[in-house]
Each structure stands twice: as structure tokens, then as C-alpha cells.
CSV table of C-alpha atoms in Angstrom, one decimal:
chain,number,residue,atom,x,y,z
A,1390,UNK,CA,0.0,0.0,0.0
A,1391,UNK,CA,1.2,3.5,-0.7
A,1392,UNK,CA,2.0,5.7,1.3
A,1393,UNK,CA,-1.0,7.9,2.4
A,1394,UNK,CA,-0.6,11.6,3.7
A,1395,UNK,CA,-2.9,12.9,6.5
A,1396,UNK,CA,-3.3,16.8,7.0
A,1397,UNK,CA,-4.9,17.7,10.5
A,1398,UNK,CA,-6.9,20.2,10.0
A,1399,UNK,CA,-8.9,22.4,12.9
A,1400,UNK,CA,-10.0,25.5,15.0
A,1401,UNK,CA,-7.6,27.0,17.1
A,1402,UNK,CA,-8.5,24.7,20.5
A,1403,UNK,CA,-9.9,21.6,19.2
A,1404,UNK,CA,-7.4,19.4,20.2
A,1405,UNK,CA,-5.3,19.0,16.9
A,1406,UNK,CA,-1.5,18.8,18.4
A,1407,UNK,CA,-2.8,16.1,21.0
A,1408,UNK,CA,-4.4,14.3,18.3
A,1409,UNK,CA,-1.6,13.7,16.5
A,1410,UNK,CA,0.4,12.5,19.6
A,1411,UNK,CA,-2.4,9.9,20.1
A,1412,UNK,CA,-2.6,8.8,16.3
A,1413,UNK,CA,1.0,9.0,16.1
A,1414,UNK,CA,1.3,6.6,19.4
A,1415,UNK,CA,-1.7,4.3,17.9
A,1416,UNK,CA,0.0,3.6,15.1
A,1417,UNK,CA,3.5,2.9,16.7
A,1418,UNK,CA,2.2,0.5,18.5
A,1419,UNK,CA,0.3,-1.3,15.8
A,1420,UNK,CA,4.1,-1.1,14.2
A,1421,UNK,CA,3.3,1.1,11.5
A,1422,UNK,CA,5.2,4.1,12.4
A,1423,UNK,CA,3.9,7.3,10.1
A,1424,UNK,CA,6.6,9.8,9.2
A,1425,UNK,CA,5.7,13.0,11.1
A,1426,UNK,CA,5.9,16.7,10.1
A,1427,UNK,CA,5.0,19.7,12.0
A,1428,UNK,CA,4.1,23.0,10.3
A,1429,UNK,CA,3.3,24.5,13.6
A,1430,UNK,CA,5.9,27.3,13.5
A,1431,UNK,CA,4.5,29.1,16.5
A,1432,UNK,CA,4.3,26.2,19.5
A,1433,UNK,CA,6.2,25.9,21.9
A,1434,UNK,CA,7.0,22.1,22.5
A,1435,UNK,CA,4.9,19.1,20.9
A,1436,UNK,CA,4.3,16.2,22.6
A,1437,UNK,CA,5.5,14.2,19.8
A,1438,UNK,CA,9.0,13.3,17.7
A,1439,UNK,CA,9.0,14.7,14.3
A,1440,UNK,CA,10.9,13.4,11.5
A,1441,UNK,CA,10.3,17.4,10.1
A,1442,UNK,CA,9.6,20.4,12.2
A,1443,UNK,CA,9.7,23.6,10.7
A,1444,UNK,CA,11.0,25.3,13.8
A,1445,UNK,CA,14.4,23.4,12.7
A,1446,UNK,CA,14.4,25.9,10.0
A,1447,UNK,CA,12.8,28.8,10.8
A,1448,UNK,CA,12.6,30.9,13.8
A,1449,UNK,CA,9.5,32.4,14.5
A,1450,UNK,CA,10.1,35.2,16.4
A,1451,UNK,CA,13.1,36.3,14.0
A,1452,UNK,CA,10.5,36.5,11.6
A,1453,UNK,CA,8.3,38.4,13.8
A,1454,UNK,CA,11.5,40.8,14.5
A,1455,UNK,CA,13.2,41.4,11.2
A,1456,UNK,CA,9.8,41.8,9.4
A,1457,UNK,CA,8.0,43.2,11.8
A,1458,UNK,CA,4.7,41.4,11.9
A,1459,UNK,CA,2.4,40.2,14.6
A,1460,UNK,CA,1.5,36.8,15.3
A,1461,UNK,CA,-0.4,35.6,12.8
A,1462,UNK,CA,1.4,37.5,9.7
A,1463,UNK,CA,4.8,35.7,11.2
A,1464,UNK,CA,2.9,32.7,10.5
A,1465,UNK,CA,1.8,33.2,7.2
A,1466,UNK,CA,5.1,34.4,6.4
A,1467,UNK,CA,7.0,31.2,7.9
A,1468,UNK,CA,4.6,29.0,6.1
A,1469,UNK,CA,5.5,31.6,2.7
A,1470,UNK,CA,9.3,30.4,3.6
A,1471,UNK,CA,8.8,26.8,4.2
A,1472,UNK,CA,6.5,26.7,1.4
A,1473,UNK,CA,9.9,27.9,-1.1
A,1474,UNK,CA,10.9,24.2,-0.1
A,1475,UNK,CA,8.5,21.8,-0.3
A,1476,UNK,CA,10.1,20.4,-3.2
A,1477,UNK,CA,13.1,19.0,-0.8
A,1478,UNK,CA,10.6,17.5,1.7
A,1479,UNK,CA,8.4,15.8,-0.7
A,1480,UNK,CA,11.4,14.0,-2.3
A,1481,UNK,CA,12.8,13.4,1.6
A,1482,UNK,CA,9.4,11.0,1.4
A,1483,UNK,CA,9.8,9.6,-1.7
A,1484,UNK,CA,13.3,8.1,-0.8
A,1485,UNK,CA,11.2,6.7,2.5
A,1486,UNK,CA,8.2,6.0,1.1
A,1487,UNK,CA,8.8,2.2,1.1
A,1488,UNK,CA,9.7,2.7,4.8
A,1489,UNK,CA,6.6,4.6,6.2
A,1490,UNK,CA,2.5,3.6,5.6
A,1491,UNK,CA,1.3,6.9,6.7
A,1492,UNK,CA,2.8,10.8,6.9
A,1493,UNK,CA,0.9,12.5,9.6
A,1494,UNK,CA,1.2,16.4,9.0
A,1495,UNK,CA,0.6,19.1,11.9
A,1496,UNK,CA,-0.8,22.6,10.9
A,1497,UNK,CA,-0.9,26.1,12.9
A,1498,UNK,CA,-4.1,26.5,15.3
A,1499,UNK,CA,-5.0,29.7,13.2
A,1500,UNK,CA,-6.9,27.8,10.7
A,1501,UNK,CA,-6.8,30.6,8.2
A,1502,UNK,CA,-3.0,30.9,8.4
A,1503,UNK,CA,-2.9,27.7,6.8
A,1504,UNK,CA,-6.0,26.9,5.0
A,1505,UNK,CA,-6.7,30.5,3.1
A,1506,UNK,CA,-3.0,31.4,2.2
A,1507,UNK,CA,-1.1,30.7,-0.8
A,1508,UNK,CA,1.5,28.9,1.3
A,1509,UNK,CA,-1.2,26.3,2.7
A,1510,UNK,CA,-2.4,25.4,-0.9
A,1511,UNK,CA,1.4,25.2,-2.3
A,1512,UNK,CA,2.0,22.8,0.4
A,1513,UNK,CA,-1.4,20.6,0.6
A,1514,UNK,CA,-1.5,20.6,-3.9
A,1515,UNK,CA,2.3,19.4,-3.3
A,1516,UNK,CA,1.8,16.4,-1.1
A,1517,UNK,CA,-2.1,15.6,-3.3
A,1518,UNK,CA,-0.1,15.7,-6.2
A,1519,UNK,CA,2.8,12.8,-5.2
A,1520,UNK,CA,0.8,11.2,-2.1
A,1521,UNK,CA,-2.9,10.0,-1.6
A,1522,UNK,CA,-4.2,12.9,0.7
A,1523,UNK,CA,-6.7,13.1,3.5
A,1524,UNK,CA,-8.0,16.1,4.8
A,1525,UNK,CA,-8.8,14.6,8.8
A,1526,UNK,CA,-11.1,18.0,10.3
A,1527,UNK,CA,-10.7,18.1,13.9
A,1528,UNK,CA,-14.0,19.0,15.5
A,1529,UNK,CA,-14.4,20.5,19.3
A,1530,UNK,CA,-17.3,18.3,20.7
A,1531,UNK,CA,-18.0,19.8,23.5
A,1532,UNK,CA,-18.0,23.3,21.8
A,1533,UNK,CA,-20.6,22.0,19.4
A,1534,UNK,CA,-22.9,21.7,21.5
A,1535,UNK,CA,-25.1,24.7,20.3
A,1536,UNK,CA,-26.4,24.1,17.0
A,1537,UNK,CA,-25.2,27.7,15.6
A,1538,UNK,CA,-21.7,26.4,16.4
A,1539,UNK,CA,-21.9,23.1,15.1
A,1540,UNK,CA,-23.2,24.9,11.7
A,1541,UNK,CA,-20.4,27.1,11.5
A,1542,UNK,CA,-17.9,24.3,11.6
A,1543,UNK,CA,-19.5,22.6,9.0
A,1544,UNK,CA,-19.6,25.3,6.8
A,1545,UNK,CA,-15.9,25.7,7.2
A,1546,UNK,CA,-15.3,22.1,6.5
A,1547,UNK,CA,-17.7,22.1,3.3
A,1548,UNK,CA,-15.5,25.1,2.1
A,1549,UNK,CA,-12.4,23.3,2.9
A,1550,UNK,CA,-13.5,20.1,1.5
A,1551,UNK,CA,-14.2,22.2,-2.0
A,1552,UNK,CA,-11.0,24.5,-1.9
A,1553,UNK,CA,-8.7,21.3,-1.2
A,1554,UNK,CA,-10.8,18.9,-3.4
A,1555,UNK,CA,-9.4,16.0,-1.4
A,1556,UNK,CA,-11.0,13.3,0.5
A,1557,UNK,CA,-11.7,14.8,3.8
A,1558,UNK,CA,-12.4,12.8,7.5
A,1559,UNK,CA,-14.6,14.9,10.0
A,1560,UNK,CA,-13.0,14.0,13.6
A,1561,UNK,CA,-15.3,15.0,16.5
A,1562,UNK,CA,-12.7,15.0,19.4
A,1563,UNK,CA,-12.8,14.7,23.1
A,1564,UNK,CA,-15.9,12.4,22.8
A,1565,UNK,CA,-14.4,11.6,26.5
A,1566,UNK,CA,-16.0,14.8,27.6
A,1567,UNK,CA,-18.9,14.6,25.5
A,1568,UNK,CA,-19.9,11.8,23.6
A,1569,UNK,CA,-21.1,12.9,19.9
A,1570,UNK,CA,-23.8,10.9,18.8
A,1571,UNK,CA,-25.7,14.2,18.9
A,1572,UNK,CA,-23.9,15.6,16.3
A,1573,UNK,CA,-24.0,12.2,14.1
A,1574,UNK,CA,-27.8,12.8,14.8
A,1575,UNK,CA,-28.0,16.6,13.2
A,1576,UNK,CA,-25.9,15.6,10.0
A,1577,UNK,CA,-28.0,12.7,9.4
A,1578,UNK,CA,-31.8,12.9,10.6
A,1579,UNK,CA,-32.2,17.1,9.4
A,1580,UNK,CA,-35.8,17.0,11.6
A,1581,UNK,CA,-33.1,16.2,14.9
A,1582,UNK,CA,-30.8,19.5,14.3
A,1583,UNK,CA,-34.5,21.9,13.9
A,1584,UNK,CA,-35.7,19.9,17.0
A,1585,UNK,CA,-32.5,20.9,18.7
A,1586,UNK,CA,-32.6,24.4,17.2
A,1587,UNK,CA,-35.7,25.7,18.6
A,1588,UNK,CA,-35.2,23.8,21.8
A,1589,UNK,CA,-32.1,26.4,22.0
A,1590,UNK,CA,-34.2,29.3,20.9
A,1591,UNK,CA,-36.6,28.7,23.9
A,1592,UNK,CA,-34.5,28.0,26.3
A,1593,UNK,CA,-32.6,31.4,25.7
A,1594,UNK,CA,-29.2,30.6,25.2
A,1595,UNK,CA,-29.1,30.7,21.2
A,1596,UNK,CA,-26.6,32.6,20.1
A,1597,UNK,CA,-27.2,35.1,17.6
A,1598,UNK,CA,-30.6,36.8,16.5
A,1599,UNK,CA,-34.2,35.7,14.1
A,1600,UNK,CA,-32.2,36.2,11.1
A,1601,UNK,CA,-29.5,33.7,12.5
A,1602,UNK,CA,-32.4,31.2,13.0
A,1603,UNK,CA,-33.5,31.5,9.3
A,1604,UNK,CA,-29.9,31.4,8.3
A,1605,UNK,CA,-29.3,28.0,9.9
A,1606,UNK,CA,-32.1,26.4,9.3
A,1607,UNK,CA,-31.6,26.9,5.6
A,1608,UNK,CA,-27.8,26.3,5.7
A,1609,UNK,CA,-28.6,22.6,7.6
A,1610,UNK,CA,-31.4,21.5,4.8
A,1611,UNK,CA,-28.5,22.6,2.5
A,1612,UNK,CA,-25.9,21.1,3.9
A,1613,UNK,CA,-27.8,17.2,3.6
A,1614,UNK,CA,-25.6,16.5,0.2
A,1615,UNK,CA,-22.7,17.4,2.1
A,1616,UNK,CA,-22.7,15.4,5.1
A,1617,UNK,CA,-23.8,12.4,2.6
A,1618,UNK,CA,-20.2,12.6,1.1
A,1619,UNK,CA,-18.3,12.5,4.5
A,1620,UNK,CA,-16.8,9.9,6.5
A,1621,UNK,CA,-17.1,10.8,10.5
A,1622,UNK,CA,-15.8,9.1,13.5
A,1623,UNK,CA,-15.7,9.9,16.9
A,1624,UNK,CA,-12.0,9.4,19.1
A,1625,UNK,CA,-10.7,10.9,22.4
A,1626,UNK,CA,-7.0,12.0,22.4
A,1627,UNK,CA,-7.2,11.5,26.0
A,1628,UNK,CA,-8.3,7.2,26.0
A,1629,UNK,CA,-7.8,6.9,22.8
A,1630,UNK,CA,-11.0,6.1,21.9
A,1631,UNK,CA,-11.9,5.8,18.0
A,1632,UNK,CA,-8.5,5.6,16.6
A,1633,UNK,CA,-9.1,2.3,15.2
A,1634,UNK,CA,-12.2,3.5,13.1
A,1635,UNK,CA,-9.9,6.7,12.3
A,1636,UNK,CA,-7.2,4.5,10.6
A,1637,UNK,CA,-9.6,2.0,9.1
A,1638,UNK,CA,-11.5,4.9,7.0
A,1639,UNK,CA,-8.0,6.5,6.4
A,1640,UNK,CA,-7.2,3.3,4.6
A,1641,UNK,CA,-10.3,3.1,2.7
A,1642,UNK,CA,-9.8,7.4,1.5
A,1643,UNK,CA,-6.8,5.9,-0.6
A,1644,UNK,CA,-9.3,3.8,-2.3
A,1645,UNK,CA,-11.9,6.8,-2.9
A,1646,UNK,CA,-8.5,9.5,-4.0
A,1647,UNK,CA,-7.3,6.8,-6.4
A,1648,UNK,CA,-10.8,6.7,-8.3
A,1649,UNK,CA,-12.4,9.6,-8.1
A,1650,UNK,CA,-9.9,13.1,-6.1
A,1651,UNK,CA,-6.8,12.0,-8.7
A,1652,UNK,CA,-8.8,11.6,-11.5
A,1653,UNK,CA,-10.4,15.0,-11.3
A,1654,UNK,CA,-7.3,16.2,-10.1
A,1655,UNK,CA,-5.2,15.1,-13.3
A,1656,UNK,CA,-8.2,16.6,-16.1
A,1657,UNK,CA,-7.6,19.7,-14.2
A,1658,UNK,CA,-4.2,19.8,-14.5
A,1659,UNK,CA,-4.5,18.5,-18.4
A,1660,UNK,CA,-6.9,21.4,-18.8
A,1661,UNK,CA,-4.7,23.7,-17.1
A,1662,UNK,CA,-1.7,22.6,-19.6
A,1663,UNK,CA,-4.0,23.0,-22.7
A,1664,UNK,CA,-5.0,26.8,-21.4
A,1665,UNK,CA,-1.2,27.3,-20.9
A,1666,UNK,CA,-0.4,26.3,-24.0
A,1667,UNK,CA,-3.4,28.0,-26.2
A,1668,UNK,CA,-2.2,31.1,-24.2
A,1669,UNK,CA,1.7,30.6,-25.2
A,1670,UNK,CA,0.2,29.5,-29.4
A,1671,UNK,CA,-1.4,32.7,-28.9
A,1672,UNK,CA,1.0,35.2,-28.0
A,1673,UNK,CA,3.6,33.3,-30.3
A,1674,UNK,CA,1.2,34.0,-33.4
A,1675,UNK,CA,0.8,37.6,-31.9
A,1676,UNK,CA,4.7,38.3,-31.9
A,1677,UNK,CA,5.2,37.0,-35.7
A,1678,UNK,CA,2.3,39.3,-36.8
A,1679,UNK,CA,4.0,42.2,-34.6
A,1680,UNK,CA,7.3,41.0,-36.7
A,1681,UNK,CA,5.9,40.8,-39.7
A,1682,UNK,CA,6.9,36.9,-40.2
A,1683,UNK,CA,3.1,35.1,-41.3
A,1684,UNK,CA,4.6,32.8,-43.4
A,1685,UNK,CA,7.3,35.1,-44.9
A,1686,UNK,CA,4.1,36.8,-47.5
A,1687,UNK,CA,1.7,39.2,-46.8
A,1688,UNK,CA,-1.6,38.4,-46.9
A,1689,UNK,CA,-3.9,40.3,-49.2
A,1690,UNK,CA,-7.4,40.2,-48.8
A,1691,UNK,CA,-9.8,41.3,-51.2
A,1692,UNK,CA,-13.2,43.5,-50.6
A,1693,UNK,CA,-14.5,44.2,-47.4
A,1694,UNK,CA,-12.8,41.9,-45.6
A,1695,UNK,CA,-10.5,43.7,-42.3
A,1696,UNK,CA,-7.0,42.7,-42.0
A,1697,UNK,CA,-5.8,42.3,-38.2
A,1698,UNK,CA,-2.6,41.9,-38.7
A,1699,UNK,CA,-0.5,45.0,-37.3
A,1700,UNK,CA,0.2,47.8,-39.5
A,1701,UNK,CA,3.7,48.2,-38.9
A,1702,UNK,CA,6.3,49.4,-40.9
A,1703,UNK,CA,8.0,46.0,-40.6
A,1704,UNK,CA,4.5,44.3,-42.4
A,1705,UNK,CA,5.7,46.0,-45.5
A,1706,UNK,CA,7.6,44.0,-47.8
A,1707,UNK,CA,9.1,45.4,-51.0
A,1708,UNK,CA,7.2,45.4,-53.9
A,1709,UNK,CA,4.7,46.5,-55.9
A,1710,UNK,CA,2.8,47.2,-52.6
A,1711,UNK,CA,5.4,48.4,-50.2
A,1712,UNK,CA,3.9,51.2,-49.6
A,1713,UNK,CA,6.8,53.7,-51.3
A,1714,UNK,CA,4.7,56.5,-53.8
A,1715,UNK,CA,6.9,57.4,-56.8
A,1716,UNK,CA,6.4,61.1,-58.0
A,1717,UNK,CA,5.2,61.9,-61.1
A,1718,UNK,CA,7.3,62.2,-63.4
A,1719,UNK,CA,4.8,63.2,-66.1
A,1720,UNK,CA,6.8,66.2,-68.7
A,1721,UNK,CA,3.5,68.4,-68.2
A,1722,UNK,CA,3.6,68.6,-64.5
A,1723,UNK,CA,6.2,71.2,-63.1
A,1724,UNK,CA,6.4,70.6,-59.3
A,1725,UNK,CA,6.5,74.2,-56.9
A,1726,UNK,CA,6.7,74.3,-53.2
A,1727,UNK,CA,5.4,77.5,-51.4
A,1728,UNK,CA,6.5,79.4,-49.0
A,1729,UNK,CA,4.1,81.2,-47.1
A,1730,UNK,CA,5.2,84.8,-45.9
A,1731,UNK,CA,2.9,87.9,-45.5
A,1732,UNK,CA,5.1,90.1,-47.9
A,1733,UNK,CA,5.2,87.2,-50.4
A,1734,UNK,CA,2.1,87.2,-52.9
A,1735,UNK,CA,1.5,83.7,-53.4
A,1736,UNK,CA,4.7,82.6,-51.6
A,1737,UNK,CA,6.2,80.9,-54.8
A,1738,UNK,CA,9.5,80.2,-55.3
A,1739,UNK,CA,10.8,79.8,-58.4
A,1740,UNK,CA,13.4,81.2,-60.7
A,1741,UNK,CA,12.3,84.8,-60.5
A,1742,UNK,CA,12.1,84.8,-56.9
A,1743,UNK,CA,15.5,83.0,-56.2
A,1744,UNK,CA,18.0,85.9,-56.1
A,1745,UNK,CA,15.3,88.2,-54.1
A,1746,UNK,CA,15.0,85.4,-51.5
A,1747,UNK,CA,18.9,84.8,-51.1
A,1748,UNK,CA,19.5,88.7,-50.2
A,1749,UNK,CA,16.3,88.6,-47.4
A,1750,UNK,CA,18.1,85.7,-45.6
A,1751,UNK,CA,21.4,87.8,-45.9
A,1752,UNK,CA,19.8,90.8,-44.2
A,1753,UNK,CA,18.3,88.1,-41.3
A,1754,UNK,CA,21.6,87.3,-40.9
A,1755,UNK,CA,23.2,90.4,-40.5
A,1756,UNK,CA,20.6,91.5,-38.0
A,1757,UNK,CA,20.9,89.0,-36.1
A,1758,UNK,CA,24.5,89.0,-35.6
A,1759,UNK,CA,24.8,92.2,-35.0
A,1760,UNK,CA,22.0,92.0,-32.0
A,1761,UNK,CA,23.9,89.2,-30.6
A,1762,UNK,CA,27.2,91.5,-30.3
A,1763,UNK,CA,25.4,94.2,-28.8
A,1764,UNK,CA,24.0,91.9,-26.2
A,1765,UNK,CA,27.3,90.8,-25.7
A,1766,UNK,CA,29.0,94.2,-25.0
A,1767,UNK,CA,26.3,95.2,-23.0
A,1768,UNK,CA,27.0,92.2,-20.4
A,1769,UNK,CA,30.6,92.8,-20.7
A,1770,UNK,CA,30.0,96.3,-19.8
A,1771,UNK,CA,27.4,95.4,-16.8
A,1772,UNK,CA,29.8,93.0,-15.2
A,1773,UNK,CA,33.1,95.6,-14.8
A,1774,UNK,CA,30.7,97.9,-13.3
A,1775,UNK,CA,29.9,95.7,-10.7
């Protein structure tokens, strides 16, 4: 079996850092020890060893220092920096991929540091594109317990699951604090989550006003298609509760990237090359018209039919239609050029007029030079008087 890539993905809080330690022991001890990566650049310590940690490589607070950012644009920008290298730690697994069943992957609490940037999507497309992928969303149980909530983590998971287009594992954690049949309920029996709904409305602790009601009530009927697609399990980081089920539909998710995520993923990418290169044909065949080299002939075209080639002197070839006008050179036709002046009747010049003009620009001349040298002596004479 290849080896299979899963991204933990979750709000700041639900429990994604212990997760892994769990899933990471799990599998040890079931002697299938996953290659582990941290992207984390902002903890402090994890409670797990990782083959790759970003924090070997980057220093968070330097970045926060020398670029000076808060928290959360250090982040991004660690992730931009790590991102510049992916290529080295995707071949890192490909040398170990006989070695390892699983690559566990660790991402920042700030969701949107990972999931929104242009970092997050260099790194998740890199490891899709070499690795069968599985988005694993870790879900706060006990935090869900109000049905506003509950719908606002599903609507970030549906928009992760269609921004990643990968096969994607909702994790409701900490079922050792609350057990989570109740949210199993809501995503399958849609009558269950408007029961619980206005049961929160009564009681007074729903959060958010009438047009929140309305909202969620038409986001759940919405969202039926969605949860059909999912696969959910329930685990507890704590007991380790559910990781069995966890790995089990991990396995399977290789099954359902192989047939369906990979094959979508490589007619996007085929579509992708073919846009690239009607893009490239185009602005090749727009260069050779702007150099004048369509075939090494210019094309006529004949009534009223337009011509979009460029009209540049470098179109023109020479010819009977390069675009050069001969003069006439008929013997009836005696070119004259004028020269208009108010004291010139007509402003001809020709052989009657020739001498007369020769002596005017004499006499311009003259005048001329002679104002220039008595501006000249009247400077001289300004400056030895001061």
C-alpha cells in the first residue's frame, strides 16, 4: 500500500496537536510508524518526535523581529518560507516511502494561516499531487454543543473540502468529555438539528438573533448533500477512543483518492496545460504578426474583408505594394513648393524669386549677428561695473 498523507486540520483549541500524539502513538504500537511533520511554527513544544519540524528551519520570532509582523502575519510568512521548499521535503518521502505507511502532517491553530493562504495550498497541492491525501477535520465536541456552532464548523469544513478537493475525515474530538452521537444525529436525521434548534431558541441561550435562526435552518437543509459525502468518527485523544475507526477509514480514503480526487485532479491539471499552451500559441502567433513573419508573405485580402494583422512598418515588404509613392514624373507637371510669408504674394519660389529670397536671408543674418554682439557688449559692460 502506498504511502497515504494525512493533514490535521482544525480550529484554534480543538485538540489537533494532541491528536496527533495519540494517532502518532496508535500507530506505533500497531508497528506502523507514520513519518511525522510539524508546520506548527508558533508552539512551543509538541508532545511528539518529528521526522520534520519547521521550527528546525525557521525561527518564529526572528521573523516576527526582522519583518516586523504580529503573530499571525509571522505565520503566514513562515509558512510563505517553508512553502519555497516543499520540493526537498516531498522528495525526503519519496526516498522513505517504502519505509513509512502513513505521513501524519501538523498545521498552525489559526486555521486561516494555513488553510486561506497561498503557502497552505502550495504545500497541501504538493503532497495531493505525489501522495494519496486526507484532509482529517478536527472538530471541538463539546463546543458544538449549540447548533449555531456546530453549523459554523461545517460550513468551514464544506469550504475546505471544496477549496482542497481532497478526501476529507470529520474528527469529533474529546468524545471523552462529550460523547457525539448528537452531532451524528443533526448531520443525518435534518428534523433532529431543527428539534435541537428551537429547543435552544426557547430555552434562551441561542446565540445570535431571528435572522440567524432563518440562516441556519436553511444552511442545515443545504448542507444534507454534504454530510452524505463524509466519512465521520468519533475518538478521544485522552483514552484513545476511535483511533481504530480513524485509521480504518483513512485506509479506505486511498481507495476513494485513487478513483475519483486523482482523477479529477489530473483533467484539471490536463486542462490547465492545454489553457497554458493556447495562451503561449497565442502570444507566439501575436509576436510573428507584430514582426511581420506570417509565413514570410503578406496576406492580401480582397473586398471588405478587415485585415488584423498589425500595421507596422515591418508588415511592409518590398514590392509592388510596399507602400513607397513614386512622383510623377509626367513632362506636363512642373512641381512648386510655397512658402508662405505675408510680404510674399503667393509665396512661390521659383526662378524669378530665387536671387530676391537669397538677399532677405542675408539681411536676417546680418541682423541677427549684429543683436547678438550688442547683447554681448552690454554684459561685458554690466559686469566691470559691478
Amino acid at each position: 500500500m502506498p504511502l497515504s498523507t494525512v493533514i490535521c486540520i482544525g480550529m484554534a483549541g480543538s485538540g489537533k496537536t494532541t491528536f496527533m500524539q495519540r494517532l502518532n502513538s496508535h500507530l506505533r504500537h500497531k508497528k506502523q510508524v507514520p513519518y511525522v511533520i510539524n508546520l506548527d511554527p508558533a508552539v512551543l513544544n509538541i508532545p511528539y518526535g518529528a521526522n520534520i519540524d519547521i521550527r528546525d528551519s525557521i525561527k518564529y520570532k526572528k521573523v516576527m523581529e526582522n519583518y516586523q509582523l504580529g503573530p499571525n502575519g509571522a505565520i503566514v510568512t513562515s509558512l510563505n518560507l517553508f512553502s519555497t521548499k516543499i520540493d526537498q521535503v516531498i522528495n525526503l518521502l519519496e526516498k522513505k516511502a517504502d519505509k513509512y505507511e502513513h505521513c501524519i502532517v501538523d498545521t498552525p491553530g489559526q486555521i486561516e494561516c494555513f488553510v486561506w493562504s497561498a503557502s497552505g495550498t502550495i504545500i497541501t497541492e504538493s503532497f495531493a499531487s505525489t501522495f494519496p491525501t486526507v484532509i482529517a477535520y478536527i472538530v471541538d465536541t463539546p463546543r458544538n454543543k449549540s447548533p449555531t456552532t456546530f453549523m459554523s464548523n461545517m460550513l468551514y469544513a464544506c469550504s475546505i473540502l471544496y477549496k482542497t478537493k481532497l478526501p476529507m475525515v470529520i474528527v469529533f474530538n474529546k468524545t471523552d468529555v462529550e460523547d457525539a452521537s448528537f452531532a451524528k444525529e443533526w448531520m443525518t436525521d435534518f428534523e433532529s438539528f431543527q428539534h435541537a434548534l428551537r429547543e435552544d431558541q426557547d430555552n434562551g441561550t441561542h446565540e445570535g438573533s431571528g435572522y440567524m435562526s432563518s440562516l441556519v435552518n436553511s444552511m442545515s437543509l443545504m448542507l444534507e448533500e454534504f454530510y452524505a459525502t463524509l466519512d465521520v468518527c468519533s475518538v478521544s485523544s485522552f483514552t484513545g477512543e476511535g483511533f481504530d475507526e480513524f485509521v480504518d477509514i483513512v485506509d479506505k480514503k486511498q481507495d476513494e483518492y485513487n478513483e475519483f480526487y486523482k482523477a479529477e485532479r489530473e483533467r484539471l491539471l490536463a486542462l490547465k496545460e492545454e489553457k497554458e499552451a493556447a495562451r503561449k500559441d497565442k502570444s507566439l502567433t501575436g509576436l510573428m504578426k507584430d514582426l511581420g513573419l506570417n509565413g514570410g508573405k503578406s496576406k492580401k485580402k480582397s473586398g471588405n474583408d478587415s485585415d488584423d494583422s498589425a500595421e507596422v512598418v515591418s508588415d511592409l515588404e518590398e514590392g509592388e505594394d510596399d507602400g513607397l509613392v513614386d512622383r510623377d514624373e509626367d513632362e506636363g507637371i512642373e512641381r512648386e513648393y510655397t512658402f508662405m510669408g505675408e510680404d510674399r504674394l503667393g509665396g512661390e519660389i521659383n526662378d524669378q524669386t530665387q536671387s530676391d529670397l537669397q538677399e532677405r536671408y542675408q539681411k536676417a543674418m546680418e541682423q541677427t549677428a549684429k543683436q547678438a554682439s550688442s547683447e554681448t557688449a552690454e554684459n561685458i559692460a554690466k559686469y566691470i561695473r559691478q
